[in-house]
XYZ file of C-alpha atoms in Angstrom:
384
model
C -0.130 -0.090 -0.046
C 1.216 3.528 -1.378
C 2.266 5.972 1.726
C -0.121 9.124 1.318
C 2.453 11.904 0.808
C 3.594 13.799 -1.958
C 7.240 14.004 -2.435
C 9.148 16.419 -4.570
C 12.122 14.587 -5.978
C 14.502 17.601 -7.039
C 17.394 16.590 -9.462
C 19.702 18.573 -12.129
C 19.660 15.264 -13.941
C 17.298 13.402 -15.461
C 16.010 10.867 -12.461
C 15.020 8.384 -15.199
C 18.534 8.145 -16.604
C 20.198 5.177 -15.218
C 23.787 6.674 -15.456
C 23.137 9.190 -13.241
C 25.313 8.796 -10.240
C 25.935 5.789 -11.147
C 22.248 4.909 -11.311
C 21.561 5.963 -7.639
C 19.302 9.031 -8.516
C 17.434 6.503 -11.009
C 17.271 3.406 -8.285
C 16.232 5.911 -5.152
C 13.496 7.698 -7.606
C 11.942 4.082 -8.518
C 12.414 3.045 -4.781
C 10.303 6.190 -3.722
C 7.900 5.421 -6.322
C 7.507 2.017 -5.022
C 6.482 3.298 -1.857
C 4.773 6.574 -2.149
C 1.394 7.679 -3.821
C 3.019 10.512 -5.264
C 6.826 11.411 -6.360
C 7.355 14.035 -8.999
C 10.853 14.510 -10.468
C 11.170 18.081 -10.662
C 14.457 17.481 -12.602
C 16.140 17.461 -14.942
C 16.639 20.857 -14.995
C 19.264 23.738 -14.512
C 19.909 27.371 -14.842
C 20.934 27.264 -18.282
C 22.433 30.334 -18.778
C 24.144 30.654 -15.209
C 25.300 26.974 -15.782
C 26.639 28.074 -19.284
C 28.646 31.668 -17.612
C 30.022 29.419 -14.972
C 31.300 26.524 -17.119
C 32.769 29.346 -19.638
C 34.451 30.896 -15.954
C 35.968 27.570 -15.229
C 37.327 26.636 -18.531
C 38.870 29.898 -18.801
C 40.425 29.713 -15.519
C 41.757 25.946 -16.179
C 43.286 26.866 -19.603
C 44.912 30.195 -18.126
C 45.499 29.298 -14.601
C 45.639 25.959 -14.200
C 43.148 26.538 -11.328
C 39.984 25.041 -10.853
C 36.351 26.393 -9.905
C 33.711 24.403 -8.411
C 30.875 26.233 -9.934
C 28.467 23.426 -9.092
C 28.865 24.271 -5.563
C 29.596 28.500 -5.956
C 27.034 30.871 -4.842
C 25.750 32.358 -7.919
C 24.867 28.665 -9.336
C 23.098 27.579 -6.140
C 21.235 30.523 -6.084
C 19.764 30.217 -9.239
C 18.952 26.404 -8.496
C 17.073 27.845 -5.744
C 15.033 29.958 -7.809
C 14.438 27.342 -9.944
C 12.922 24.925 -7.944
C 11.148 27.050 -5.006
C 9.222 27.830 -8.518
C 8.462 24.260 -9.052
C 7.701 23.349 -5.314
C 5.315 26.080 -5.000
C 3.044 24.791 -7.686
C 1.966 21.779 -5.728
C 1.468 21.064 -1.930
C 4.361 18.499 -0.912
C 5.143 17.264 1.862
C 8.870 16.498 1.594
C 11.570 17.516 -0.642
C 14.093 14.722 -1.100
C 17.386 15.804 -2.623
C 19.986 13.290 -4.023
C 23.603 14.910 -4.098
C 21.555 18.235 -4.634
C 23.343 20.096 -2.128
C 23.738 22.932 -4.102
C 20.042 22.821 -5.134
C 18.751 23.242 -1.887
C 21.686 25.618 -0.160
C 19.346 28.569 -1.152
C 15.728 27.394 -1.263
C 13.180 29.452 0.603
C 10.512 26.561 0.686
C 9.021 25.500 4.558
C 8.643 22.101 2.880
C 10.887 19.427 5.006
C 13.665 19.003 2.917
C 16.121 15.266 2.856
C 19.365 15.255 1.488
C 20.582 12.353 0.158
C 24.480 12.138 -0.571
C 27.706 9.932 -0.506
C 30.198 12.511 0.581
C 30.862 16.040 2.463
C 32.689 18.167 0.185
C 35.083 19.421 3.000
C 36.662 16.036 3.113
C 36.651 15.483 -0.405
C 38.590 19.045 -1.367
C 41.945 17.883 -2.809
C 40.474 14.114 -2.312
C 38.872 13.781 -5.606
C 39.784 14.945 -8.707
C 36.806 17.229 -9.938
C 37.735 18.850 -6.266
C 41.678 19.122 -6.723
C 43.483 22.172 -7.410
C 40.488 24.707 -6.426
C 40.930 28.164 -6.139
C 40.682 29.164 -2.536
C 38.009 31.409 -2.891
C 35.958 28.705 -4.890
C 36.995 26.338 -2.166
C 35.399 28.626 0.595
C 32.362 29.216 -1.448
C 31.556 25.071 -1.807
C 32.041 24.720 1.866
C 29.541 27.980 2.902
C 27.048 26.283 0.252
C 27.650 22.880 1.565
C 27.241 24.232 5.075
C 23.736 26.032 4.082
C 22.552 23.170 2.466
C 23.037 20.558 5.385
C 21.800 23.226 7.742
C 18.597 23.997 5.798
C 17.814 19.963 5.848
C 15.739 18.619 8.237
C 17.441 15.100 7.460
C 20.709 14.357 6.097
C 20.878 10.545 4.793
C 24.770 9.907 4.108
C 25.988 6.492 2.918
C 28.695 6.379 5.195
C 30.303 7.210 8.548
C 33.221 8.890 6.651
C 30.878 11.376 5.479
C 28.527 11.876 8.341
C 31.726 11.555 11.047
C 33.392 14.922 8.939
C 30.209 17.071 9.185
C 29.431 16.344 12.795
C 33.221 17.063 13.768
C 34.224 19.918 11.081
C 31.012 21.858 10.578
C 29.583 21.356 14.444
C 25.841 20.161 13.825
C 23.380 18.608 15.355
C 23.812 14.906 15.170
C 20.191 14.280 15.292
C 20.240 16.074 11.739
C 22.560 13.035 10.474
C 22.050 9.630 9.415
C 23.701 6.828 7.685
C 21.793 4.889 5.851
C 24.101 2.251 3.121
C 22.969 2.474 -0.465
C 21.495 -0.588 -2.408
C 22.366 -2.639 -5.640
C 21.836 -0.623 -8.732
C 20.213 -3.870 -10.710
C 16.819 -4.228 -11.475
C 16.643 -7.823 -11.089
C 18.960 -9.481 -8.172
C 18.949 -13.398 -8.431
C 17.387 -15.348 -5.228
C 20.140 -16.210 -2.532
C 19.406 -19.703 -3.620
C 19.632 -19.506 -7.027
C 23.013 -17.399 -6.517
C 24.838 -19.849 -4.006
C 23.173 -23.084 -6.288
C 24.305 -21.420 -9.391
C 27.872 -20.058 -8.517
C 30.901 -21.434 -10.342
C 33.685 -22.564 -8.498
C 36.777 -24.247 -10.169
C 40.110 -24.567 -9.480
C 40.989 -21.365 -11.048
C 40.965 -18.217 -8.546
C 39.332 -15.885 -11.124
C 39.138 -12.027 -9.997
C 36.795 -9.398 -11.188
C 37.012 -5.692 -10.906
C 34.330 -3.207 -12.634
C 35.027 0.293 -12.799
C 35.157 3.419 -15.387
C 38.723 4.350 -14.705
C 41.952 2.251 -14.755
C 44.098 4.155 -12.342
C 41.100 5.546 -10.398
C 39.923 2.421 -9.626
C 43.278 0.736 -9.008
C 43.059 -1.689 -11.547
C 46.981 -1.688 -12.324
C 47.284 -2.496 -8.754
C 44.485 -5.543 -9.385
C 46.615 -6.560 -12.341
C 49.842 -6.386 -10.006
C 47.963 -8.547 -7.341
C 47.456 -11.199 -10.401
C 50.738 -11.315 -10.942
C 51.931 -11.781 -7.291
C 49.273 -14.822 -6.900
C 50.495 -16.589 -9.732
C 53.857 -16.067 -8.538
C 52.644 -18.015 -5.586
C 51.574 -20.606 -7.748
C 48.016 -19.889 -7.789
C 46.182 -20.498 -10.578
C 44.450 -17.027 -10.885
C 42.857 -15.067 -13.399
C 41.735 -11.562 -13.676
C 38.853 -9.974 -15.480
C 38.660 -5.752 -15.682
C 35.260 -4.420 -17.114
C 34.091 -0.904 -17.778
C 37.655 0.791 -18.440
C 41.381 -0.077 -20.325
C 44.599 1.279 -19.441
C 46.380 4.173 -21.226
C 48.827 1.705 -22.558
C 47.612 -1.687 -23.904
C 48.471 -4.559 -21.669
C 48.794 -7.987 -22.757
C 48.913 -11.147 -20.309
C 47.055 -14.516 -21.498
C 45.366 -14.263 -17.443
C 44.256 -10.597 -18.026
C 40.736 -10.256 -19.765
C 39.552 -7.071 -20.559
C 35.714 -5.760 -21.560
C 35.932 -1.968 -22.429
C 32.019 -1.274 -21.710
C 28.784 -3.124 -20.813
C 25.516 -1.846 -20.405
C 23.631 -2.860 -17.072
C 20.936 -1.282 -18.274
C 19.964 -3.708 -21.348
C 18.558 -7.126 -21.009
C 21.806 -8.351 -22.777
C 24.182 -6.377 -20.762
C 22.274 -7.328 -17.438
C 22.500 -11.096 -18.374
C 26.335 -10.741 -19.183
C 26.898 -8.943 -15.566
C 25.206 -12.009 -14.206
C 27.266 -14.147 -15.377
C 30.636 -12.454 -14.663
C 29.397 -12.216 -11.278
C 28.279 -16.010 -10.808
C 31.564 -17.234 -12.769
C 34.255 -15.250 -10.476
C 35.599 -15.933 -7.143
C 36.667 -12.662 -5.909
C 35.565 -8.878 -6.527
C 38.777 -6.512 -6.363
C 38.841 -2.801 -5.994
C 42.158 -1.066 -5.101
C 40.232 1.795 -5.746
C 42.443 5.482 -5.304
C 39.400 7.413 -4.206
C 35.510 6.541 -3.461
C 32.544 7.646 -1.622
C 30.232 4.677 -1.991
C 31.108 1.967 -4.898
C 27.643 0.518 -5.507
C 29.130 -2.440 -7.056
C 30.111 -3.889 -3.743
C 26.174 -4.028 -3.292
C 26.074 -5.779 -6.297
C 28.966 -8.147 -5.383
C 27.679 -9.015 -2.167
C 24.152 -9.643 -4.114
C 26.074 -12.482 -5.614
C 27.779 -13.621 -2.953
C 31.297 -12.270 -4.137
C 33.457 -11.228 -1.279
C 35.550 -8.229 -1.947
C 39.059 -6.731 -1.665
C 39.408 -2.907 -1.506
C 41.505 0.239 -0.420
C 40.835 1.107 2.885
C 39.641 5.200 1.828
C 36.848 7.401 1.769
C 33.825 5.707 2.497
C 34.449 2.799 0.981
C 34.036 0.920 5.085
C 30.321 1.774 4.534
C 29.377 -1.050 2.326
C 32.489 -2.997 3.701
C 32.359 -5.577 7.281
C 35.311 -6.563 7.462
C 35.315 -10.848 7.353
C 31.544 -10.802 6.389
C 31.475 -9.800 2.848
C 34.929 -8.712 2.418
C 38.154 -6.863 3.219
C 39.953 -3.407 3.715
C 43.447 -3.654 2.467
C 45.987 -0.841 3.612
C 45.652 1.928 0.932
C 49.365 1.910 0.005
C 49.648 -1.811 -0.824
C 50.582 -2.296 -4.187
C 49.304 -5.511 -4.450
C 51.077 -7.956 -2.148
C 48.691 -7.689 0.773
C 45.705 -8.352 -1.671
C 47.414 -11.593 -3.209
C 48.303 -12.790 0.190
C 44.852 -12.639 1.733
C 43.172 -14.049 -1.229
C 45.350 -16.976 -1.435
C 45.067 -17.310 2.359
C 41.081 -17.460 1.810
C 41.185 -19.580 -1.773
C 43.060 -22.303 0.013
C 40.449 -22.590 2.902
C 37.370 -23.802 0.723
C 35.223 -23.964 3.899
C 35.833 -20.041 5.184
C 35.837 -19.163 1.324
C 32.292 -21.022 0.887
C 31.352 -19.688 4.178
C 32.434 -15.842 3.067
C 30.041 -16.132 -0.010
C 26.877 -17.072 1.874
C 27.602 -14.244 4.252
C 28.384 -11.508 1.533
C 24.773 -12.634 0.392
C 23.159 -12.191 3.780
C 24.881 -9.196 4.245
C 22.835 -7.798 0.854
C 19.933 -9.386 2.248
C 19.763 -7.683 5.378
C 21.052 -4.315 4.802
C 22.446 -3.273 0.931
C 19.317 -3.576 -0.703
C 17.008 -0.833 -1.639
C 14.003 -2.217 0.139
C 15.911 -2.139 3.259
C 17.211 1.647 3.041
C 13.225 1.888 2.477
C 12.009 0.646 5.276
C 14.168 2.966 7.106
C 13.526 5.876 5.244
C 10.030 5.820 5.766
C 10.780 4.877 9.582
C 12.629 7.959 9.845
C 10.424 10.429 7.675
C 6.898 9.153 9.260
C 8.108 11.760 12.325
C 8.984 14.384 9.534
C 6.084 16.363 8.861
C 5.041 20.003 7.098
């Protein structure tokens, strides 16, 4: 039964686009529509002239001064977004405004409708961590943080996907604890097989098959994953590595390395291929160099695939040590990854138990239905 509340869903991107924010915009939108009577997508929209002007400033600054302008969190852009969405919100009686990854859209809103911000990072601890927030002008950095503070303060509740994000806001922005809630995201896949299907159809052979899915080779640590493969082979482990979604700058040829440059999981064919990859591989490896919330961890857990990832950013928000995977020292170049994989792989009883506990964690926590249950619980207390 749908909950009788009207929700305004504000995004500058298209909430029906499965590629926006790695599909998270779409899946939060779909989850809300599944549970609430009315959910109006008020995007995609943004102040076009202001956006064009801000992009021009950023482009000029980058070309001439080699300095970045974080225009999407600038005062000019944020105020223009607020004017745009205030008009849209005022056209109907809404009970809640939900803004996924939209801190700039809510910072200067004048509406009295309770706002819920959903995000995976805090700008303050992402500056000089994420590449798009590297080498900012100091004034741009200050504007971005001011915009964020205003947005977090304006929101009735800030739902963040990791303690990495929430703790930074609490410790550095000095805001009330009750304004923040940590809720992990779900797997961005339409149809996840049942636990029985996963456990009965996973393919276990004498080959230890590593899987990495990511959009940028260096950023996702694919070079470290390749070093892990070489370490395993050196140890005498029959191993292989499949990398999906990216390619190295310089071609790499190795008989145990397979590269699939692109896979569209939003098509039936792509989803089937993705399912086959998850079911046929032994471990999911992601030595990421920077990340807020790798949604692939939810997907890997759904298919009972143990995860190994660098301990950085918000990664720990979706990995429970020895339950669905392991956090490896950020500076490791493959040695500790290989050591942990060899240790688990040589103990098949422990490996199978890890597969089961990974899937159990997905069923219990890393899915959108669980997210929706918690969202409903906390928002029922919020009224306009």
